Coordinates of C-alpha atoms and ligand atoms in Angstrom, one line a residue:
X1 CA -64.9 -57.2 131.8
X2 CA -62.5 -60.1 131.6
X3 CA -63.9 -61.2 128.2
X4 CA -63.5 -57.7 126.7
X5 CA -60.0 -57.3 127.8
X6 CA -59.2 -60.8 126.4
X7 CA -60.5 -59.8 123.0
X8 CA -58.7 -56.5 123.0
X9 CA -55.4 -58.4 123.8
X10 CA -56.3 -60.9 121.1
X11 CA -56.9 -58.3 118.4
X12 CA -53.8 -56.5 119.5
X13 CA -51.8 -59.7 118.9
X14 CA -53.4 -60.1 115.4
X15 CA -52.5 -56.6 114.4
X16 CA -48.9 -57.1 115.5
X17 CA -48.7 -60.4 113.7
X18 CA -50.2 -58.9 110.5
X19 CA -47.7 -56.0 110.6
X20 CA -44.8 -58.4 111.1
X21 CA -46.1 -60.5 108.2
X22 CA -46.3 -57.5 105.9
X23 CA -42.8 -56.5 107.0
X24 CA -41.4 -59.9 106.1
X25 CA -43.1 -59.9 102.7
X26 CA -41.7 -56.4 101.9
X27 CA -38.3 -57.6 103.0
X28 CA -38.5 -60.7 100.9
X29 CA -39.6 -58.8 97.9
X30 CA -36.8 -56.3 98.2
X31 CA -34.2 -59.0 98.6
X32 CA -35.3 -61.4 95.9
X33 CA -35.7 -58.9 93.0
X34 CA -32.8 -56.9 91.7
X35 CA -34.5 -53.6 91.9
X36 CA -37.6 -52.1 93.5
X37 CA -39.6 -55.2 92.6
X38 CA -41.8 -53.5 90.0
X39 CA -40.0 -54.4 86.8
X40 CA -40.6 -57.8 85.2
X41 CA -37.5 -59.7 84.3
X42 CA -36.9 -59.9 80.5
X43 CA -34.3 -62.0 78.8
X44 CA -31.4 -60.0 77.4
X45 CA -29.7 -61.3 74.2
X46 CA -26.0 -61.9 74.3
X47 CA -24.0 -58.7 73.6
X48 CA -27.3 -56.7 73.3
X49 CA -26.1 -53.3 72.2
X50 CA -29.3 -51.4 73.2
X51 CA -28.8 -50.4 76.9
X52 CA -32.5 -49.6 77.3
X53 CA -33.4 -53.3 76.9
X54 CA -31.1 -54.1 79.9
X55 CA -32.6 -51.1 81.6
X56 CA -36.0 -53.0 82.0
X57 CA -34.3 -55.3 84.5
X58 CA -31.9 -52.8 86.0
X59 CA -33.6 -49.4 86.0
X60 CA -31.3 -47.8 88.6
X61 CA -28.1 -48.7 86.7
X62 CA -29.7 -47.6 83.4
X63 CA -31.1 -44.3 84.7
X64 CA -27.7 -43.4 86.2
X65 CA -25.9 -44.3 83.0
X66 CA -28.3 -41.9 81.2
X67 CA -27.0 -39.0 83.3
X68 CA -23.6 -39.2 81.7
X69 CA -25.2 -37.7 78.6
X70 CA -26.0 -34.3 80.2
X71 CA -23.2 -33.9 82.8
X72 CA -21.4 -30.7 82.0
X73 CA -19.8 -29.5 85.3
X74 CA -16.2 -28.5 85.1
X75 CA -13.7 -29.0 87.9
X76 CA -10.3 -27.3 88.1
X77 CA -8.5 -29.9 86.0
X78 CA -11.3 -32.2 84.8
X79 CA -15.0 -32.5 84.8
X80 CA -17.4 -32.9 81.9
X81 CA -17.3 -29.6 80.1
X82 CA -15.7 -30.2 76.7
X83 CA -13.5 -27.1 76.7
X84 CA -10.5 -26.8 74.3
X85 CA -7.2 -27.9 75.8
X86 CA -5.4 -26.1 72.9
X87 CA -7.0 -22.7 73.8
X88 CA -6.2 -23.2 77.5
X89 CA -2.5 -24.2 76.8
X90 CA -1.2 -22.9 73.4
X91 CA 2.1 -24.8 73.9
X92 CA 0.2 -27.9 73.0
X93 CA -0.1 -26.6 69.4
X94 CA 3.7 -26.6 69.1
X95 CA 4.1 -29.9 70.9
X96 CA 1.5 -31.7 68.6
X97 CA 2.5 -29.7 65.4
X98 CA 1.9 -31.8 62.3
X99 CA -0.6 -34.1 64.1
X100 CA -4.4 -34.1 64.5
X101 CA -4.2 -33.2 68.2
X102 CA -2.8 -29.7 67.2
X103 CA -6.1 -29.0 65.5
X104 CA -8.7 -30.3 67.9
X105 CA -8.2 -31.5 71.5
X106 CA -11.0 -31.2 74.0
X107 CA -11.5 -32.3 77.7
X108 CA -13.4 -35.6 77.7
X109 CA -16.9 -36.0 79.0
X110 CA -19.4 -38.7 80.0
X111 CA -19.8 -42.3 78.6
X112 CA -23.0 -41.5 76.7
X113 CA -21.3 -38.8 74.7
X114 CA -18.6 -41.1 73.3
X115 CA -20.2 -41.6 69.9
X116 CA -21.1 -37.9 69.4
X117 CA -17.6 -36.8 70.3
X118 CA -15.7 -39.3 68.1
X119 CA -17.9 -38.3 65.2
X120 CA -17.6 -34.6 65.9
X121 CA -13.8 -34.4 66.2
X122 CA -11.8 -32.7 63.4
X123 CA -9.2 -35.4 63.9
X124 CA -11.3 -37.9 62.0
X125 CA -11.1 -37.8 58.1
X126 CA -11.8 -40.1 55.1
X127 CA -8.7 -42.3 55.7
X128 CA -9.3 -42.8 59.5
X129 CA -9.5 -46.5 60.3
X130 CA -12.5 -48.0 62.0
X131 CA -10.3 -48.9 64.9
X132 CA -11.2 -45.4 66.3
X133 CA -14.6 -46.8 67.2
X134 CA -13.1 -49.4 69.5
X135 CA -13.8 -47.6 72.7
X136 CA -16.9 -45.7 71.8
X137 CA -19.8 -48.1 71.3
X138 CA -21.8 -51.0 72.8
X139 CA -22.1 -52.3 69.2
X140 CA -18.5 -53.4 69.3
X141 CA -18.7 -56.7 71.3
X142 CA -21.3 -57.9 68.8
X143 CA -19.3 -56.7 65.8
X144 CA -16.0 -58.2 67.1
X145 CA -17.8 -61.4 67.6
X146 CA -19.4 -61.4 64.1
X147 CA -16.6 -59.9 62.0
X148 CA -13.5 -60.7 64.1
X149 CA -11.3 -57.7 65.3
X150 CA -8.9 -57.9 62.3
X151 CA -11.7 -57.3 59.8
X152 CA -13.3 -54.6 62.0
X153 CA -10.0 -52.7 62.2
X154 CA -9.4 -52.9 58.5
X155 CA -12.7 -51.3 57.7
X156 CA -12.6 -47.5 57.3
X157 CA -14.2 -45.3 60.0
X158 CA -16.6 -43.8 57.4
X159 CA -17.8 -47.3 56.3
X160 CA -17.9 -48.9 59.7
X161 CA -20.2 -46.1 61.0
X162 CA -23.3 -47.6 59.3
X163 CA -23.1 -50.5 61.7
X164 CA -22.6 -48.4 64.8
X165 CA -25.6 -46.8 66.5
X166 CA -25.1 -46.9 70.2
X167 CA -22.7 -45.1 72.5
X168 CA -20.9 -46.9 75.4
X169 CA -23.4 -49.2 77.2
X170 CA -24.0 -52.3 79.3
X171 CA -22.6 -54.7 76.7
X172 CA -19.1 -53.1 77.0
X173 CA -18.7 -54.2 80.6
X174 CA -21.2 -57.0 81.4
X175 CA -22.1 -60.5 80.3
X176 CA -25.8 -60.4 79.5
X177 CA -26.6 -63.8 81.1
X178 CA -24.7 -63.6 84.4
X179 CA -24.2 -59.8 84.6
X180 CA -20.5 -60.5 85.6
X181 CA -17.9 -57.9 84.6
X182 CA -16.0 -59.1 81.5
X183 CA -13.2 -58.2 79.2
X184 CA -15.0 -57.4 75.9
X185 CA -12.1 -55.8 73.9
X186 CA -10.0 -58.5 72.2
X187 CA -7.0 -56.2 72.4
X188 CA -7.1 -56.3 76.2
X189 CA -7.5 -60.0 76.2
X190 CA -4.5 -60.4 74.0
X191 CA -2.4 -57.9 75.9
X192 CA -3.1 -59.7 79.2
X193 CA -2.3 -63.0 77.5
X194 CA 1.1 -61.6 76.4
X195 CA 1.8 -61.0 80.1
X196 CA 0.7 -64.6 81.0
X197 CA -2.5 -63.4 82.5
X198 CA -6.1 -64.7 82.1
X199 CA -8.8 -62.3 83.1
X200 CA -11.1 -65.2 83.9
X201 CA -9.0 -66.0 86.9
X202 CA -9.1 -62.5 88.3
X203 CA -11.1 -61.7 91.5
X204 CA -14.2 -59.5 91.5
X205 CA -12.3 -56.6 93.1
X206 CA -9.6 -56.9 90.4
X207 CA -12.3 -56.8 87.6
X208 CA -13.7 -53.6 89.1
X209 CA -10.4 -52.1 87.7
X210 CA -9.7 -54.3 84.7
X211 CA -13.1 -53.7 83.1
X212 CA -12.0 -50.0 82.7
X213 CA -8.9 -51.2 80.9
X214 CA -11.1 -52.2 78.0
X215 CA -10.7 -48.5 77.0
X216 CA -8.8 -46.4 79.5
X217 CA -5.3 -47.5 78.3
X218 CA -2.5 -46.6 75.9
X219 CA -2.8 -48.4 72.6
X220 CA -1.6 -48.1 68.9
X221 CA -2.7 -49.4 65.5
X222 CA -0.3 -52.1 64.4
X223 CA 0.6 -52.6 60.7
X224 CA -1.4 -52.0 57.5
X225 CA -4.5 -53.5 59.0
X226 CA -4.4 -51.0 61.8
X227 CA -4.8 -53.8 64.3
X228 CA -5.6 -52.5 67.8
X229 CA -2.7 -53.4 70.1
X230 CA -1.7 -52.5 73.7
X231 CA 2.1 -52.0 74.0
X232 CA 2.3 -54.1 77.1
X233 CA 4.3 -57.2 76.3
X234 CA 7.4 -55.8 78.2
X235 CA 5.3 -54.4 81.1
X236 CA 3.0 -51.4 81.6
X237 CA 5.4 -48.8 83.1
X238 CA 6.2 -45.9 80.9
X239 CA 9.8 -47.1 80.5
X240 CA 8.5 -50.5 79.3
X241 CA 6.1 -48.9 76.8
X242 CA 8.8 -46.5 75.5
X243 CA 11.2 -49.5 75.0
X244 CA 8.5 -51.4 73.2
X245 CA 7.9 -48.6 70.7
X246 CA 11.7 -48.0 70.3
X247 CA 12.2 -51.7 69.5
X248 CA 9.5 -51.6 66.8
X249 CA 10.7 -48.2 65.6
X250 CA 7.1 -47.2 65.7
X251 CA 6.0 -43.6 65.3
X252 CA 2.6 -41.9 65.1
X253 CA 4.0 -38.9 63.1
X254 CA 7.1 -36.8 62.3
X255 CA 7.4 -33.5 64.2
X256 CA 7.6 -30.9 61.4
X257 CA 9.9 -28.5 63.4
X258 CA 12.3 -30.9 65.2
X259 CA 12.0 -33.7 62.7
X260 CA 11.7 -36.3 65.5
X261 CA 9.6 -39.5 65.0
X262 CA 6.9 -39.0 67.6
X263 CA 4.5 -41.1 69.8
X264 CA 1.1 -39.8 70.9
X265 CA -0.1 -41.2 74.2
X266 CA -3.8 -41.9 74.5
X267 CA -5.4 -42.1 78.0
X268 CA -3.2 -44.5 80.1
X269 CA -5.3 -44.3 83.3
X270 CA -5.0 -48.1 83.9
X271 CA -1.2 -48.3 83.4
X272 CA -0.6 -45.2 85.5
X273 CA -2.9 -46.2 88.4
X274 CA -1.6 -49.7 88.6
X275 CA 2.0 -48.6 88.7
X276 CA 2.1 -49.2 92.4
X277 CA 0.0 -46.2 93.4
X278 CA -1.0 -45.9 97.1
X279 CA -4.6 -46.7 96.4
X280 CA -3.8 -49.6 94.0
X281 CA -1.5 -51.2 96.6
X282 CA -4.2 -50.8 99.2
X283 CA -6.6 -52.8 96.9
X284 CA -8.8 -49.9 95.9
X285 CA -10.4 -50.2 92.4
X286 CA -11.4 -47.6 89.8
X287 CA -15.1 -48.4 90.5
X288 CA -14.6 -47.6 94.3
X289 CA -14.1 -43.9 93.5
X290 CA -15.9 -43.6 90.2
X291 CA -19.0 -45.8 90.7
X292 CA -19.6 -45.7 94.5
X293 CA -22.7 -47.5 96.0
X294 CA -25.8 -45.3 96.0
X295 CA -29.2 -45.8 97.7
X296 CA -32.6 -45.3 96.2
X297 CA -35.2 -46.3 98.8
X298 CA -34.5 -49.9 99.7
X299 CA -32.2 -50.5 96.6
X300 CA -28.5 -50.2 96.9
X301 CA -26.5 -50.2 93.6
X302 CA -23.3 -48.9 92.0
X303 CA -24.0 -45.6 90.4
X304 CA -23.3 -45.8 86.6
X305 CA -23.1 -42.0 86.4
X306 CA -19.3 -42.1 86.0
X307 CA -17.7 -38.7 86.3
X308 CA -15.1 -36.7 88.4
X309 CA -15.2 -38.0 92.0
X310 CA -14.7 -34.4 93.1
X311 CA -18.3 -33.6 92.2
X312 CA -19.5 -36.0 94.9
X313 CA -16.6 -36.6 97.2
X314 CA -18.8 -37.8 100.2
X315 CA -19.9 -40.7 98.1
X316 CA -16.6 -41.3 96.3
X317 CA -14.1 -40.9 99.2
X318 CA -16.3 -41.0 102.3
X319 CA -16.7 -44.7 102.4
X320 CA -13.1 -45.1 103.3
X321 CA -12.0 -41.6 104.5
X322 CA -13.7 -40.0 107.5
X323 CA -12.2 -36.6 106.7
X324 CA -13.5 -35.9 103.2
X325 CA -12.6 -32.2 103.4
X326 CA -8.9 -33.1 104.1
X327 CA -8.6 -35.6 101.3
X328 CA -10.2 -33.3 98.7
X329 CA -7.7 -30.5 99.8
X330 CA -5.0 -33.1 99.2
X331 CA -6.3 -33.7 95.7
X332 CA -6.1 -29.9 95.0
X333 CA -2.5 -29.7 96.3
X334 CA -1.4 -32.7 94.4
X335 CA -2.9 -31.6 91.1
X336 CA -1.5 -28.0 91.4
X337 CA 2.0 -29.4 92.1
X338 CA 1.7 -31.8 89.1
X339 CA 0.4 -29.0 86.9
X340 CA 3.3 -26.7 87.9
X341 CA 5.9 -29.4 87.2
X342 CA 4.2 -30.1 83.9
X343 CA 4.5 -26.4 83.0
X344 CA 8.3 -26.6 83.4
X345 CA 8.4 -29.8 81.2
X346 CA 6.4 -28.1 78.5
X347 CA 8.6 -25.0 78.5
X348 CA 11.7 -27.2 78.2
X349 CA 10.1 -29.2 75.3
X350 CA 9.2 -26.1 73.4
X351 CA 12.7 -24.7 73.7
X352 CA 14.2 -28.1 72.7
X353 CA 12.1 -28.2 69.6
X354 CA 13.2 -24.7 68.6
X355 CA 16.9 -25.5 69.2
X356 CA 16.7 -28.7 67.1
X357 CA 15.0 -26.8 64.3
X358 CA 17.6 -24.1 64.4
X359 CA 20.4 -26.7 64.5
X360 CA 19.0 -28.6 61.5
X361 CA 19.3 -25.4 59.5
X362 CA 23.1 -25.0 60.2
X363 CA 25.0 -26.0 57.1
X364 CA 27.7 -28.3 58.6
X365 CA 25.5 -29.8 61.4
X366 CA 26.6 -33.1 62.8
X367 CA 23.9 -35.5 61.6
X368 CA 24.5 -38.2 64.3
X369 CA 24.2 -35.7 67.1
X370 CA 21.2 -34.2 65.5
X371 CA 19.6 -37.7 65.3
X372 CA 20.4 -38.1 69.0
X373 CA 18.7 -34.7 69.8
X374 CA 15.6 -35.8 67.9
X375 CA 15.4 -39.1 69.8
X376 CA 15.7 -37.2 73.1
X377 CA 12.8 -35.0 72.0
X378 CA 10.7 -38.1 71.3
X379 CA 11.6 -39.8 74.6
X380 CA 10.9 -36.7 76.6
X381 CA 7.6 -35.9 75.0
X382 CA 6.2 -39.4 75.2
X383 CA 6.9 -39.3 79.0
X384 CA 5.4 -35.9 79.4
X385 CA 2.3 -37.0 77.4
X386 CA 1.9 -40.1 79.5
X387 CA 1.1 -37.7 82.4
X388 CA -0.6 -35.0 80.3
X389 CA -3.0 -37.4 78.5
X390 CA -3.8 -39.3 81.7
X391 CA -6.9 -37.6 82.9
X392 CA -6.4 -37.2 86.7
X393 CA -3.7 -34.5 86.7
X394 CA -1.5 -36.8 88.6
X395 CA -3.9 -37.7 91.4
X396 CA -4.1 -41.4 90.5
X397 CA -0.4 -41.8 91.3
X398 CA 1.2 -38.6 92.5
X399 CA 4.8 -39.9 93.1
X400 CA 4.9 -41.6 89.7
X401 CA 3.6 -38.4 88.0
X402 CA 6.4 -36.3 89.5
X403 CA 9.0 -38.9 88.8
X404 CA 8.1 -39.2 85.2
X405 CA 7.8 -35.4 84.7
X406 CA 11.3 -34.8 86.3
X407 CA 12.7 -37.4 83.9
X408 CA 10.9 -35.8 80.9
X409 CA 12.2 -32.3 81.7
X410 CA 15.8 -33.7 82.1
X411 CA 15.5 -35.4 78.7
X412 CA 14.2 -32.2 77.0
X413 CA 17.1 -30.2 78.4
X414 CA 19.5 -32.9 77.1
X415 CA 17.8 -32.6 73.7
X416 CA 18.5 -28.9 73.7
X417 CA 22.1 -29.4 74.7
X418 CA 22.5 -32.1 72.0
X419 CA 21.2 -29.6 69.4
X420 CA 23.9 -27.1 70.5
X421 CA 26.6 -29.8 70.1
X422 CA 25.2 -30.8 66.8
X423 CA 25.3 -27.2 65.5
X424 CA 28.6 -26.4 67.2
X425 CA 27.2 -23.1 68.4
X426 CA 24.9 -21.8 71.2
X427 CA 23.3 -19.5 68.7
X428 CA 20.6 -22.2 68.3
X429 CA 19.5 -21.5 71.8
X430 CA 19.4 -17.7 71.3
X431 CA 17.5 -18.3 68.1
X432 CA 14.9 -20.2 70.1
X433 CA 14.4 -17.5 72.8
Ligands
HEC501 C1 -8.9 -43.1 95.0 C2 -10.0 -42.7 94.0 C3 -9.8 -43.0 92.6 C4 -9.5 -44.2 91.9 C5 -9.2 -45.5 92.6 C6 -9.5 -43.9 90.5 N1 -9.8 -42.6 90.3 FE1 -10.0 -41.7 88.5 N2 -10.0 -39.9 89.4 C7 -10.1 -39.7 90.8 C8 -10.0 -38.2 91.0 C9 -10.0 -37.5 92.3 C10 -9.9 -37.6 89.7 C11 -9.7 -36.1 89.4 C12 -11.0 -35.5 89.0 C13 -10.9 -34.1 88.6 O1 -9.8 -33.5 88.5 O2 -12.0 -33.5 88.5 C14 -10.0 -38.7 88.8 C15 -10.0 -38.5 87.4 C16 -10.3 -39.5 86.5 C17 -10.7 -39.3 85.1 C18 -10.9 -37.9 84.5 C19 -12.2 -37.4 85.0 C20 -12.6 -36.0 84.6 O3 -13.5 -35.4 85.2 O4 -12.0 -35.5 83.6 C21 -10.8 -40.5 84.5 C22 -11.1 -40.8 83.1 C23 -10.5 -41.5 85.5 N3 -10.2 -40.8 86.7 C24 -10.5 -42.9 85.3 C25 -10.1 -43.8 86.3 C26 -9.8 -45.1 86.0 C27 -9.9 -45.8 84.7 C28 -9.3 -45.7 87.2 C29 -8.7 -47.1 87.4 C30 -7.7 -47.5 86.5 C31 -9.4 -44.7 88.2 N4 -9.9 -43.5 87.6 C32 -9.2 -44.8 89.5 C33 -10.2 -40.6 91.7 C34 -9.9 -42.0 91.5
HEC502 C1 -16.0 -49.0 76.2 C2 -15.0 -48.1 76.5 C3 -14.9 -47.6 77.9 C4 -15.0 -48.3 79.1 C5 -15.2 -49.8 79.3 C6 -14.9 -47.4 80.2 N1 -14.7 -46.1 79.7 FE1 -14.7 -44.4 80.7 N2 -14.7 -43.3 79.0 C7 -14.6 -43.8 77.7 C8 -14.6 -42.8 76.7 C9 -14.5 -42.9 75.2 C10 -14.7 -41.6 77.4 C11 -14.8 -40.2 76.9 C12 -16.2 -39.9 76.3 C13 -16.3 -38.5 75.6 O1 -15.5 -37.6 75.9 O2 -17.1 -38.4 74.7 C14 -14.8 -41.9 78.9 C15 -14.9 -41.0 79.9 C16 -14.7 -41.4 81.2 C17 -14.7 -40.4 82.3 C18 -14.9 -38.9 82.2 C19 -16.3 -38.6 82.4 C20 -16.6 -37.1 82.4 O3 -17.7 -36.7 82.7 O4 -15.7 -36.3 82.1 C21 -14.5 -41.1 83.5 C22 -14.4 -40.6 84.9 C23 -14.4 -42.5 83.1 N3 -14.6 -42.7 81.7 C24 -14.1 -43.6 84.0 C25 -14.3 -44.9 83.7 C26 -14.2 -46.0 84.6 C27 -14.0 -45.8 86.1 C28 -14.4 -47.2 83.9 C29 -14.5 -48.6 84.5 C30 -15.5 -48.8 85.5 C31 -14.6 -46.8 82.6 N4 -14.5 -45.4 82.4 C32 -14.8 -47.7 81.5 C33 -14.6 -45.2 77.4 C34 -14.7 -46.2 78.3
HEC503 C1 -18.1 -48.9 82.0 C2 -18.5 -50.2 82.5 C3 -19.9 -50.5 82.8 C4 -21.0 -50.2 82.1 C5 -21.1 -49.5 80.7 C6 -22.2 -50.7 82.8 N1 -21.7 -51.3 84.0 FE1 -22.9 -52.2 85.4 N2 -21.3 -52.3 86.6 C7 -20.0 -51.9 86.3 C8 -19.2 -52.1 87.5 C9 -17.7 -51.8 87.6 C10 -20.1 -52.6 88.5 C11 -19.7 -53.1 89.9 C12 -19.6 -54.6 89.8 C13 -19.1 -55.2 91.1 O1 -19.0 -54.6 92.1 O2 -18.9 -56.5 91.1 C14 -21.4 -52.8 87.9 C15 -22.5 -53.3 88.5 C16 -23.7 -53.6 87.9 C17 -24.7 -54.4 88.5 C18 -24.7 -55.1 89.9 C19 -25.4 -54.3 91.0 C20 -24.7 -53.0 91.3 O3 -25.3 -52.0 91.0 O4 -23.5 -53.1 91.8 C21 -25.7 -54.4 87.6 C22 -27.1 -55.1 87.8 C23 -25.3 -53.6 86.5 N3 -24.1 -53.2 86.7 C24 -26.1 -53.3 85.4 C25 -25.7 -52.6 84.3 C26 -26.6 -52.2 83.2 C27 -28.1 -52.5 83.1 C28 -25.9 -51.4 82.4 C29 -26.4 -50.7 81.2 C30 -27.5 -49.8 81.4 C31 -24.5 -51.3 82.9 N4 -24.5 -52.0 84.1 C32 -23.5 -50.7 82.3 C33 -19.6 -51.5 85.1 C34 -20.4 -51.1 84.0
HEC504 C1 -12.0 -48.2 99.0 C2 -11.4 -47.3 99.9 C3 -10.9 -45.9 99.5 C4 -11.6 -45.0 98.7 C5 -12.9 -45.1 98.1 C6 -10.7 -43.8 98.7 N1 -9.5 -44.1 99.4 FE1 -8.0 -42.8 99.6 N2 -7.0 -44.2 100.6 C7 -7.4 -45.4 100.9 C8 -6.3 -46.2 101.5 C9 -6.5 -47.6 102.0 C10 -5.2 -45.3 101.6 C11 -3.9 -45.6 102.2 C12 -3.9 -45.3 103.6 C13 -2.5 -45.4 104.2 O1 -1.7 -46.1 103.6 O2 -2.3 -44.8 105.2 C14 -5.7 -44.1 101.0 C15 -4.9 -42.9 101.0 C16 -5.3 -41.7 100.5 C17 -4.5 -40.5 100.4 C18 -3.1 -40.4 101.0 C19 -2.1 -40.9 99.9 C20 -0.7 -40.6 100.2 O3 0.1 -41.2 99.5 O4 -0.5 -39.7 101.0 C21 -5.2 -39.5 99.9 C22 -4.8 -38.1 99.6 C23 -6.5 -40.1 99.5 N3 -6.5 -41.4 99.9 C24 -7.5 -39.5 98.8 C25 -8.7 -40.1 98.4 C26 -9.7 -39.4 97.7 C27 -9.7 -37.9 97.3 C28 -10.7 -40.3 97.4 C29 -12.0 -40.1 96.7 C30 -11.9 -39.5 95.3 C31 -10.3 -41.5 98.0 N4 -9.1 -41.4 98.6 C32 -11.0 -42.7 98.0 C33 -8.6 -45.9 100.6 C34 -9.6 -45.3 99.9

């Protein structure tokens, strides 16, 4: 009896020990390999443009990046359905008259659509500079390294295309050897330098925002060589950017109705978010909301399926906010308020344009006052566009959005009044109504 029970106890101990050993082995395997432990590690060449090669080592990041190709869900003011902004808001056709954005202007979509969309837009023609590829392809870091950015920017879009095969990918954001987040766009490196900053000294949390500034920024093409430049040397607030362009007397185009020298804003998410927004001041990064940690079995990784956080608010906001329902309601309220305020600005701009056009047709118009009216149109519209072209409908920095739009509406009304003074008659307002 005694012997039997001893052997039962003994085999019981062996089973427990074996189970513990298996547990330890499984744990070690999950900890020591980046993913589920099935993929062999391959060496990735520096600036490798083909994301599928990186995907062998990092299948979860790769498979989630692939999802950005098929995302097509729309949200109230964003999402990934490429609907026409011009059809939705016909005032934009007047505001961008004489410029490509009055012909074709769609809601943006996922990272893997970048190449299709830049090649598909009616804004590109035979004289378009290659600079337009700067934010669209993982071939860029390699090309900038081989050619230098000045030569890249001088090449025409239609000629550069032969060397560009891949949409946005791993090489736009990561160093292949260390997988660290890096600045890959020379224009960002130079813009930070102009402010006395070196990205290599930034913290990991800061890089989770700065890496997006490789592309999600305001920029322009400087000089004959169309050199990609961020207008940041005086600062990144809208007032600093407007002063920068005024100092250079830079313009993107002349407005055919008002005659004003205009600036088109691109997608200044980085400048707008970092202008002391509540989240930025609290140390929150772009990746916290747009690339939240996700679990797949034992693996925990940053989702690379970058899209509107409103599509998965539990993952995007729930890590910090317990009441996800409340904060998403706040997003809806903020966006509606910003949209309403923006409507008032657009109405004021359309009326200013009409008044300036009518004033210019008056025989003895005061040329100086007319020039002032045109400058007020420019200053108003670039402020409005800073908020309109930014893709969060004000959410990234609600107070800043309302401040800038109030200023833009005021400047548009001043432009209209200046047109009246230039013409010497209020008829120019009647003409515009
Ligand atoms: C606190 C969370 C949060 C942070 C931080 C954040 N965003 Fe957003 N972002 C949002 C929300 C919410 C929206 C609105 C989405 C919508 O309207 O569908 C949005 C919208 C966007 C969009 C448009 C998405 C679409 O569906 O059209 C882009 C692009 C974007 N953000 C980029 C950035 C960048 C770049 C940064 C950092 C500079 C950043 N975001 C920081 C929450 C955040
Ligand atoms: C190499 C350039 C580049 C980098 C780096 C980059 N983006 Fe983008 N992003 C784009 C472009 C271009 C688009 C629009 C693609 C299109 O519409 O075809 C886009 C689209 C988006 C969208 C809209 C997606 C949708 O489905 O509507 C979000 C959100 C976004 N980016 C956030 C980020 C965040 C956050 C970062 C930093 C972690 C980042 N991006 C880094 C170029 C970039
Ligand atoms: C638009 C920029 C961007 C692109 C493109 C991108 N990543 Fe990332 N990646 C990030 C950010 C931001 C993080 C978070 C880094 C951190 O927290 O330090 C990250 C994190 C990672 C990590 C660390 C583990 C984790 O999930 O947090 C790995 C590995 C990784 N990415 C692999 C890839 C691979 C492979 C590709 C291409 C298939 C890729 N990334 C494409 C921005 C990007
Ligand atoms: C990494 C943490 C973090 C994430 C992720 C995050 N937030 Fe926040 N949020 C904060 C902090 C911190 C504050 C500031 C709290 C305070 O000052 O009381 C804040 C404040 C807010 C506020 C109040 C702002 C104000 O000025 O009234 C709203 C609304 C909000 N967050 C919405 C969101 C939404 C929506 C998301 C997801 C798209 C989100 N947050 C994701 C940390 C986060």
